[in-house]
PDB file of C-alpha atoms in Angstrom:
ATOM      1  CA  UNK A  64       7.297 137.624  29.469  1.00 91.00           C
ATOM      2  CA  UNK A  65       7.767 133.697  30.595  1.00 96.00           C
ATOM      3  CA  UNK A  66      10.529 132.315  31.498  1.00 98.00           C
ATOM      4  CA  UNK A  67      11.381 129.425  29.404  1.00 98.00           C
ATOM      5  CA  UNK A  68      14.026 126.416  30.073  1.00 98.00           C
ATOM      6  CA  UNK A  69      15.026 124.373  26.348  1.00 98.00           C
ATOM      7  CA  UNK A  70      16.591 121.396  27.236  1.00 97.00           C
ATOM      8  CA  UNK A  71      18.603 120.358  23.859  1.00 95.00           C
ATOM      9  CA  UNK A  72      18.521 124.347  22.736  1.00 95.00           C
ATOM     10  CA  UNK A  73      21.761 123.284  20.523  1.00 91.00           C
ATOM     11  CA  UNK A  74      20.226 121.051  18.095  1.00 92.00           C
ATOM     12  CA  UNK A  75      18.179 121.289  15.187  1.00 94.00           C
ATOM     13  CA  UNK A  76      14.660 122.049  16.774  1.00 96.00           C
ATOM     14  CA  UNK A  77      15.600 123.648  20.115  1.00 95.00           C
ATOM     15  CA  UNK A  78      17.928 126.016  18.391  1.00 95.00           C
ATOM     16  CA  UNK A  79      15.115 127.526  16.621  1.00 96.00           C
ATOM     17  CA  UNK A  80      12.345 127.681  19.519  1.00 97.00           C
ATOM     18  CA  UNK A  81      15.029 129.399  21.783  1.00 97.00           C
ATOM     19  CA  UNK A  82      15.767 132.015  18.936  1.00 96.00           C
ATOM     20  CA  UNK A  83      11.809 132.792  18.175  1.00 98.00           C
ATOM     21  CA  UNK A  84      10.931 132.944  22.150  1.00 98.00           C
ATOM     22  CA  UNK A  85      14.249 135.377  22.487  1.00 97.00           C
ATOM     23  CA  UNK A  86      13.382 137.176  19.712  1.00 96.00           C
ATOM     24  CA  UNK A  87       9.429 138.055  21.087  1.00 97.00           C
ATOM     25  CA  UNK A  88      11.104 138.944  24.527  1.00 97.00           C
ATOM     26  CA  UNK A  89      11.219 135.633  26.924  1.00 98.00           C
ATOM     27  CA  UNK A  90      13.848 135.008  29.088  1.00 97.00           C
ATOM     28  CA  UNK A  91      15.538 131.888  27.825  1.00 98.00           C
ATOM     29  CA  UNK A  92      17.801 129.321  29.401  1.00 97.00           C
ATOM     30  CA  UNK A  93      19.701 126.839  27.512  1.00 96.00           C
ATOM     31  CA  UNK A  94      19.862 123.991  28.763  1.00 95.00           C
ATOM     32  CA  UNK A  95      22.346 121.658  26.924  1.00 92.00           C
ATOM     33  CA  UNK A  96      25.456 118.976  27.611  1.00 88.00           C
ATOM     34  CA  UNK A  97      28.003 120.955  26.077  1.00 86.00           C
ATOM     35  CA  UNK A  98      27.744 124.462  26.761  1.00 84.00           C
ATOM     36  CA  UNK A  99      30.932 125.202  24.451  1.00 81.00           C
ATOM     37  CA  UNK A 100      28.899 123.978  21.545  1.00 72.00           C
ATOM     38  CA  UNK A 101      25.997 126.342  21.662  1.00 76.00           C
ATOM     39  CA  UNK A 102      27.830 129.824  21.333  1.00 77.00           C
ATOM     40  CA  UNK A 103      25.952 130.345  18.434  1.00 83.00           C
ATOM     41  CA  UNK A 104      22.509 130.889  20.204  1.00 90.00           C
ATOM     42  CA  UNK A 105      21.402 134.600  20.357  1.00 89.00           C
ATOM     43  CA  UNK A 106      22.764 137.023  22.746  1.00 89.00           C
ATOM     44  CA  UNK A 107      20.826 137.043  26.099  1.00 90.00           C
ATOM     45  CA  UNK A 108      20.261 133.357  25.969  1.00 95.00           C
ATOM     46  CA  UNK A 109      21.978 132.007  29.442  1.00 94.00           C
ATOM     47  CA  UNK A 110      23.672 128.652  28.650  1.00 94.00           C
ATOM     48  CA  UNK A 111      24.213 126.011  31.372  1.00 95.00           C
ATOM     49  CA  UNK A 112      24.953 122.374  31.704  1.00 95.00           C
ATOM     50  CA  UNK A 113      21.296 120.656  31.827  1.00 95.00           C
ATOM     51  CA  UNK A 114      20.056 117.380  31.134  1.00 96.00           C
ATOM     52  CA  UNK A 115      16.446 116.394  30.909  1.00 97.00           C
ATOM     53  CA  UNK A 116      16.842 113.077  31.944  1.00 97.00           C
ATOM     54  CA  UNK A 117      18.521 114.022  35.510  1.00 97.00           C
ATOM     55  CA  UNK A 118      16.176 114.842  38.458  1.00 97.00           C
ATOM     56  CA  UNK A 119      18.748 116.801  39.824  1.00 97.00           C
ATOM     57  CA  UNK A 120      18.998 118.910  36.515  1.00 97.00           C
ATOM     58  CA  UNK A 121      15.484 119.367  37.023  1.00 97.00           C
ATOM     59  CA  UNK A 122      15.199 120.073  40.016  1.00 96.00           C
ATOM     60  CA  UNK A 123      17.815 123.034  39.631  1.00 96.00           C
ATOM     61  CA  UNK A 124      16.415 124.768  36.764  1.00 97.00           C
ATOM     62  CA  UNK A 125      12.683 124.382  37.495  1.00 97.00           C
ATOM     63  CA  UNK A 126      11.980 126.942  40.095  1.00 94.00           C
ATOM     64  CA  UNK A 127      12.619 129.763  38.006  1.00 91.00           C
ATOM     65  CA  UNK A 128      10.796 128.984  35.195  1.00 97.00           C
ATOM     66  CA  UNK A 129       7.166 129.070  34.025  1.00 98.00           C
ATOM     67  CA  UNK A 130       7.696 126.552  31.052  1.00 98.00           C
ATOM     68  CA  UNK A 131      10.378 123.308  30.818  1.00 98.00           C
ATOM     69  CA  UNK A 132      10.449 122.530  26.986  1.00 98.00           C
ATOM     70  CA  UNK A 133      11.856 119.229  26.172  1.00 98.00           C
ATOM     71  CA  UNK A 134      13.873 119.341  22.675  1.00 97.00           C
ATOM     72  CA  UNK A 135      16.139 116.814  23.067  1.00 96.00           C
ATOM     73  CA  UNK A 136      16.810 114.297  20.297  1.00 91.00           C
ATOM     74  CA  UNK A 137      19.894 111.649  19.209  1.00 83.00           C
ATOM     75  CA  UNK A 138      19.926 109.177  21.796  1.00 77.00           C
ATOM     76  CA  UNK A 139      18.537 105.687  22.010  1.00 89.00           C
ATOM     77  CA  UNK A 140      15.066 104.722  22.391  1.00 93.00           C
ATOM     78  CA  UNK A 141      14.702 105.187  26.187  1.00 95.00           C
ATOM     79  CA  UNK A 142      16.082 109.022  26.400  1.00 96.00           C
ATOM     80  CA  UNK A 143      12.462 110.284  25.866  1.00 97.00           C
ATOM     81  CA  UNK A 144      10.774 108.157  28.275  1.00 97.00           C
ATOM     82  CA  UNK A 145      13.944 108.994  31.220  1.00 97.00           C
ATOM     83  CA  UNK A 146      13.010 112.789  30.537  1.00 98.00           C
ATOM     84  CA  UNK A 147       9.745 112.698  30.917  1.00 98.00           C
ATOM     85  CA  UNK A 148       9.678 110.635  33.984  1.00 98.00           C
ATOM     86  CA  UNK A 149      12.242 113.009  35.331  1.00 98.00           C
ATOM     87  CA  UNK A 150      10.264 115.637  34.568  1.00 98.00           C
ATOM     88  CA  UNK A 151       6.876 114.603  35.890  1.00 98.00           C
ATOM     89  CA  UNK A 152       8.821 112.522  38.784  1.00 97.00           C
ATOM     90  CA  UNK A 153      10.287 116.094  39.905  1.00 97.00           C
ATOM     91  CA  UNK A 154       7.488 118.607  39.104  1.00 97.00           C
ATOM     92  CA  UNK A 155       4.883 116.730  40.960  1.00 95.00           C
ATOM     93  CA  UNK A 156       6.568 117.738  44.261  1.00 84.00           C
ATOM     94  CA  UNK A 157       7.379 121.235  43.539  1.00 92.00           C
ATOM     95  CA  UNK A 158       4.612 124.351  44.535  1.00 89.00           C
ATOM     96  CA  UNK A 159       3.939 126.213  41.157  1.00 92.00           C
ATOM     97  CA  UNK A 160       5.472 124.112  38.944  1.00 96.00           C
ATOM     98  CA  UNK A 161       6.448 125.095  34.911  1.00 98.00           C
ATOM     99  CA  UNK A 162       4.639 123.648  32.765  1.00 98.00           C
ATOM    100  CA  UNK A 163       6.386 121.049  30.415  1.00 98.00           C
ATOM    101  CA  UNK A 164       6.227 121.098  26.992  1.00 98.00           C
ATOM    102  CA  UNK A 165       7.374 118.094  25.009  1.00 98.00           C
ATOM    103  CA  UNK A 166       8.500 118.261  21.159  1.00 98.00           C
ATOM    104  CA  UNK A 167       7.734 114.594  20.357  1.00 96.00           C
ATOM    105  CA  UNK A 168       7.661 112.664  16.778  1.00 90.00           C
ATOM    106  CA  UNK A 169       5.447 113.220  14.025  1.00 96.00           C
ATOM    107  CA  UNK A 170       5.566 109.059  13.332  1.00 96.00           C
ATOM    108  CA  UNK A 171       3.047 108.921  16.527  1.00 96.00           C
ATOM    109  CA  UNK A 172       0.158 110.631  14.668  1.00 97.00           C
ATOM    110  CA  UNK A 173      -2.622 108.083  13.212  1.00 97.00           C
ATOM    111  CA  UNK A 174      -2.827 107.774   9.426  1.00 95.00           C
ATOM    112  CA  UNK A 175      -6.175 107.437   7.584  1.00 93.00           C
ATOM    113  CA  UNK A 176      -6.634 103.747   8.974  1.00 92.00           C
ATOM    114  CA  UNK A 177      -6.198 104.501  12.714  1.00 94.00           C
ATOM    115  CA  UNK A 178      -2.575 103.124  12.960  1.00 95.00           C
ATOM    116  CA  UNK A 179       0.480 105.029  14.365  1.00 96.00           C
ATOM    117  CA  UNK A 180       3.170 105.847  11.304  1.00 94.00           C
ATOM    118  CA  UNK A 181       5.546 104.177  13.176  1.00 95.00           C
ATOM    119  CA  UNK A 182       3.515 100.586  12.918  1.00 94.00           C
ATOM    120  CA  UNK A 183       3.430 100.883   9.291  1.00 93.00           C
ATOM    121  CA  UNK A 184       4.954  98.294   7.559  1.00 91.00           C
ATOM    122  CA  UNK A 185       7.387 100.500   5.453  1.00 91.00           C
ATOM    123  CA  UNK A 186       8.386 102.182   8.345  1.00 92.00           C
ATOM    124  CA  UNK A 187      12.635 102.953   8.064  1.00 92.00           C
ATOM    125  CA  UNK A 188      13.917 100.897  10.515  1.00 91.00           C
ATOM    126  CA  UNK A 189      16.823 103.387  11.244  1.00 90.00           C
ATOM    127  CA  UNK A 190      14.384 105.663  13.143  1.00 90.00           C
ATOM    128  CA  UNK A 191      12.128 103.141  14.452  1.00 92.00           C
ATOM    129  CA  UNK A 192      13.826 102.950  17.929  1.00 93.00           C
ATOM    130  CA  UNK A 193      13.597 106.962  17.954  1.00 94.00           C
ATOM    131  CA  UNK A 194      10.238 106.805  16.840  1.00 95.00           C
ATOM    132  CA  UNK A 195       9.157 104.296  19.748  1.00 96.00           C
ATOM    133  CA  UNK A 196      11.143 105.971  22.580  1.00 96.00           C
ATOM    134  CA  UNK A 197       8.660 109.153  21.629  1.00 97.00           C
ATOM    135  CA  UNK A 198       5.921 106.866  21.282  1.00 97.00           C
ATOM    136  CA  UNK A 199       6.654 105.707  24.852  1.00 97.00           C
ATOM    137  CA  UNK A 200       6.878 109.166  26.366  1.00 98.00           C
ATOM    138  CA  UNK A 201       3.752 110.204  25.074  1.00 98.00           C
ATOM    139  CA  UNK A 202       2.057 107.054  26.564  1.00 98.00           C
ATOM    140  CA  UNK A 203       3.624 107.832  29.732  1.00 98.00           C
ATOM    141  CA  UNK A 204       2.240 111.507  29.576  1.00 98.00           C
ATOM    142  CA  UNK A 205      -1.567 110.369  29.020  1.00 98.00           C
ATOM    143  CA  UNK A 206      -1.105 107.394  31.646  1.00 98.00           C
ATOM    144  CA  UNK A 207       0.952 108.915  34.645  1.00 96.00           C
ATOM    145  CA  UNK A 208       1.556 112.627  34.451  1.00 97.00           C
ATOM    146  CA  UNK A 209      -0.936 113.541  36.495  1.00 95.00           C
ATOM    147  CA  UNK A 210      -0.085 116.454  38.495  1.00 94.00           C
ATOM    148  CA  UNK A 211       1.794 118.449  36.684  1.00 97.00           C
ATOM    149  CA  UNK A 212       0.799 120.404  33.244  1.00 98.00           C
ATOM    150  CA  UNK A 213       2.177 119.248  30.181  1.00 98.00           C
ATOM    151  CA  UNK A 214       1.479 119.413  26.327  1.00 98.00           C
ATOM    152  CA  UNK A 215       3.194 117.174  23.696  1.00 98.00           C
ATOM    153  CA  UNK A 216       3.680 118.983  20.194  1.00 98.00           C
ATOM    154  CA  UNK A 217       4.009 116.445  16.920  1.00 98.00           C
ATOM    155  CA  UNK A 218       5.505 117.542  13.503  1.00 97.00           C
ATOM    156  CA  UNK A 219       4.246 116.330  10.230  1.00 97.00           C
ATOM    157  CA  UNK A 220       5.332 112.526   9.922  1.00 94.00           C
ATOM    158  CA  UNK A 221       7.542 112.967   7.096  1.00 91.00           C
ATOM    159  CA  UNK A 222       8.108 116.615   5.435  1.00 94.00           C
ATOM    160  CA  UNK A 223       9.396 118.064   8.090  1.00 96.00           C
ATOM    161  CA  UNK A 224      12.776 120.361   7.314  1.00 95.00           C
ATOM    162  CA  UNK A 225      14.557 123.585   7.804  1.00 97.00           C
ATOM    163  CA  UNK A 226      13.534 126.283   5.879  1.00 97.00           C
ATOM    164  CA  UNK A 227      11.164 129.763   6.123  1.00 97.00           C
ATOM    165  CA  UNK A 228       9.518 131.523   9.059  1.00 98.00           C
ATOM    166  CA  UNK A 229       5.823 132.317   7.356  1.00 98.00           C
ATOM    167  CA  UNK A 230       4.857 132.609  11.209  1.00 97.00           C
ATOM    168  CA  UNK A 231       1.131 130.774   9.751  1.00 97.00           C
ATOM    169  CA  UNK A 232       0.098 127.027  10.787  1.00 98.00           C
ATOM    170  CA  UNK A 233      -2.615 124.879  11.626  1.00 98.00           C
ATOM    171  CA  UNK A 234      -3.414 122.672  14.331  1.00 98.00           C
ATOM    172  CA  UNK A 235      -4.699 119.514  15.214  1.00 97.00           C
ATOM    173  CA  UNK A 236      -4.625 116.618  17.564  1.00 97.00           C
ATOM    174  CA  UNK A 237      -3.818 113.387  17.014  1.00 97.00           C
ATOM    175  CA  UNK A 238      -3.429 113.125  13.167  1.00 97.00           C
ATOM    176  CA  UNK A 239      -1.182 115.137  10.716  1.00 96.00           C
ATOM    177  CA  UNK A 240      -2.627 118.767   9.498  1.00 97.00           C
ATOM    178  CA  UNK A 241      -2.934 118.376   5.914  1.00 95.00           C
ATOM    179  CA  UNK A 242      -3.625 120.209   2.855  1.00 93.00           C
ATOM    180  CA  UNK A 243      -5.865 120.015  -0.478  1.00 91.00           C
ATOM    181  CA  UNK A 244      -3.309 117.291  -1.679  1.00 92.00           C
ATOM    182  CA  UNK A 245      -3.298 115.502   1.643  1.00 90.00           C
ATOM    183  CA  UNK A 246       0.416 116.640   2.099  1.00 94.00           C
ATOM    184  CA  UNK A 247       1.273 117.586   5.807  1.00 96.00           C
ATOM    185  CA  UNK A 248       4.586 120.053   5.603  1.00 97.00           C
ATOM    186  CA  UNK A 249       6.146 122.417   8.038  1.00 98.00           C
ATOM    187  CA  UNK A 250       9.262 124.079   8.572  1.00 98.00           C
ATOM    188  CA  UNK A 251      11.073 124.055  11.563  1.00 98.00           C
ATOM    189  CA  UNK A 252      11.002 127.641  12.434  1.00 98.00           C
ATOM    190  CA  UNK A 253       7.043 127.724  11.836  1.00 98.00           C
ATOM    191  CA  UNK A 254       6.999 124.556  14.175  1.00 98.00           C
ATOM    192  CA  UNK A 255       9.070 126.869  16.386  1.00 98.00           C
ATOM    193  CA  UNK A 256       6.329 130.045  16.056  1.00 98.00           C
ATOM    194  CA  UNK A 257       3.593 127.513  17.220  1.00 98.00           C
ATOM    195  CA  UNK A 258       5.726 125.960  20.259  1.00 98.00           C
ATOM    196  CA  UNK A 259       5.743 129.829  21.375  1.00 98.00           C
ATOM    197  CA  UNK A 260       2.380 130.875  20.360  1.00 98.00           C
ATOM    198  CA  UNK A 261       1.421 128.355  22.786  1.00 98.00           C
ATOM    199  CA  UNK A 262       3.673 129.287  25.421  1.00 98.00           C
ATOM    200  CA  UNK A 263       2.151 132.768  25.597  1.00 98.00           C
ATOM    201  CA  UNK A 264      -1.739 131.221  24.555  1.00 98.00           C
ATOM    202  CA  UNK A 265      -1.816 127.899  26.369  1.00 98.00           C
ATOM    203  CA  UNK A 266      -4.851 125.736  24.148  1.00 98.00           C
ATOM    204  CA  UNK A 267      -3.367 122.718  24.014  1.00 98.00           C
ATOM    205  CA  UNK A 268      -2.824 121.294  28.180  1.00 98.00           C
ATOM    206  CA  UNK A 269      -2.424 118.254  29.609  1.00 98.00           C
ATOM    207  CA  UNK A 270      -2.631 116.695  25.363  1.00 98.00           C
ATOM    208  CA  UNK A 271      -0.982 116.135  22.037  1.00 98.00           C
ATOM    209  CA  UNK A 272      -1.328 118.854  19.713  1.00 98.00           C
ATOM    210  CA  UNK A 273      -0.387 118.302  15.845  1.00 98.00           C
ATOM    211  CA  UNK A 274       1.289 121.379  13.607  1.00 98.00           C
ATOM    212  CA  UNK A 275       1.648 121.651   9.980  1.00 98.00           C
ATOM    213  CA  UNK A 276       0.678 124.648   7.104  1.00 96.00           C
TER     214      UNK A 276
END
């Protein structure tokens, strides 16, 4: 059993890894802004006040835990880059330090040409600053987390949705998983079965790791 911190366990994706994790066993903290907004999280789940971005924050919750997951999601572009420099900034000093896992963007993979998603030129521009501020944290990962232990998970780019727990995948590294038809798709409770699966079978440290059927 691991002890496992989710910062942003109320939203869409953190929601779901804290409910597969609790439901093999882990000990799970929640680790949210609003703890009056995440009664809905499974019984046994401890909710407190956390923020990934604080050192302080970090600093509290990270002793007990053997793995810091980083959901977090909804601010502006700099929110993922704060976190993980709080993170790494904090870990680095600690003896035994968790491990941090980061759920970053799918629009950082390469396409077939080599380029990012996010540099394509019919890119939305609503998520672009989102897409960026992941961009950035995974850059900061590769260039100045050393020290500490840390794995950054990516999505598929674009079908990417609620939906059914198969509890199958496929991995990859730094382009999209895809099928016959060249489709990459996942659900986010099968995104939440691989986030675990490496929890409890690490494969994938100190890199980006890619997830889709």
């Amino acid at each position: 059993m691991s002890s496992i911190v989710v910062f942003g366990a109320g939203g869409t994706a953190g929601s779901r890894v804290t409910a597969e994790a609790v439901g093999r066993g882990h000990r799970v903290t929640a680790a949210v802004r609003r703890p009056e907004a995440a009664s809905y999280l499974p019984a046994g789940v401890q909710v407190v006040t956390g923020d990934a971005t604080s050192e302080r924050s970090v600093r509290e919750l990270a002793p007990e835990a053997d793995v810091l997951l980083v959901a977090i999601g909804g601010g502006e572009r700099g929110l993922w880059l704060d976190a993980a420099r709080a993170l790494v900034t904090t870990l680095r000093g600690l003896p035994d330090a968790p491990r941090i896992i980061h759920l970053g963007g799918g629009s950082t993979l390469l396409t077939p040409r080599g380029t990012r998603y996010l540099d394509e030129p019919d890119f939305p521009e609503e998520y672009r600053d989102s897409a960026q501020g992941q961009a950035d944290a995974l850059d900061y990962y590769r260039s100045q987390a050393d020290g500490v232990t840390w794995t950054y998970v990516s999505p598929p780019p674009l079908e990417f949705h609620p939906g059914e727990r198969t509890g199958h995948y496929r991995t990859g590294t730094d382009e999209p998983v895809t099928d016959d038809q060249g489709r990459s798709v996942l659900t986010y409770e099968d995104l939440a079965v691989a986030i675990v699966d490496e929890i409890e079978h690490p494969r994938h440290e100190n890199m980006r790791f890619s997830v889709a059927y």
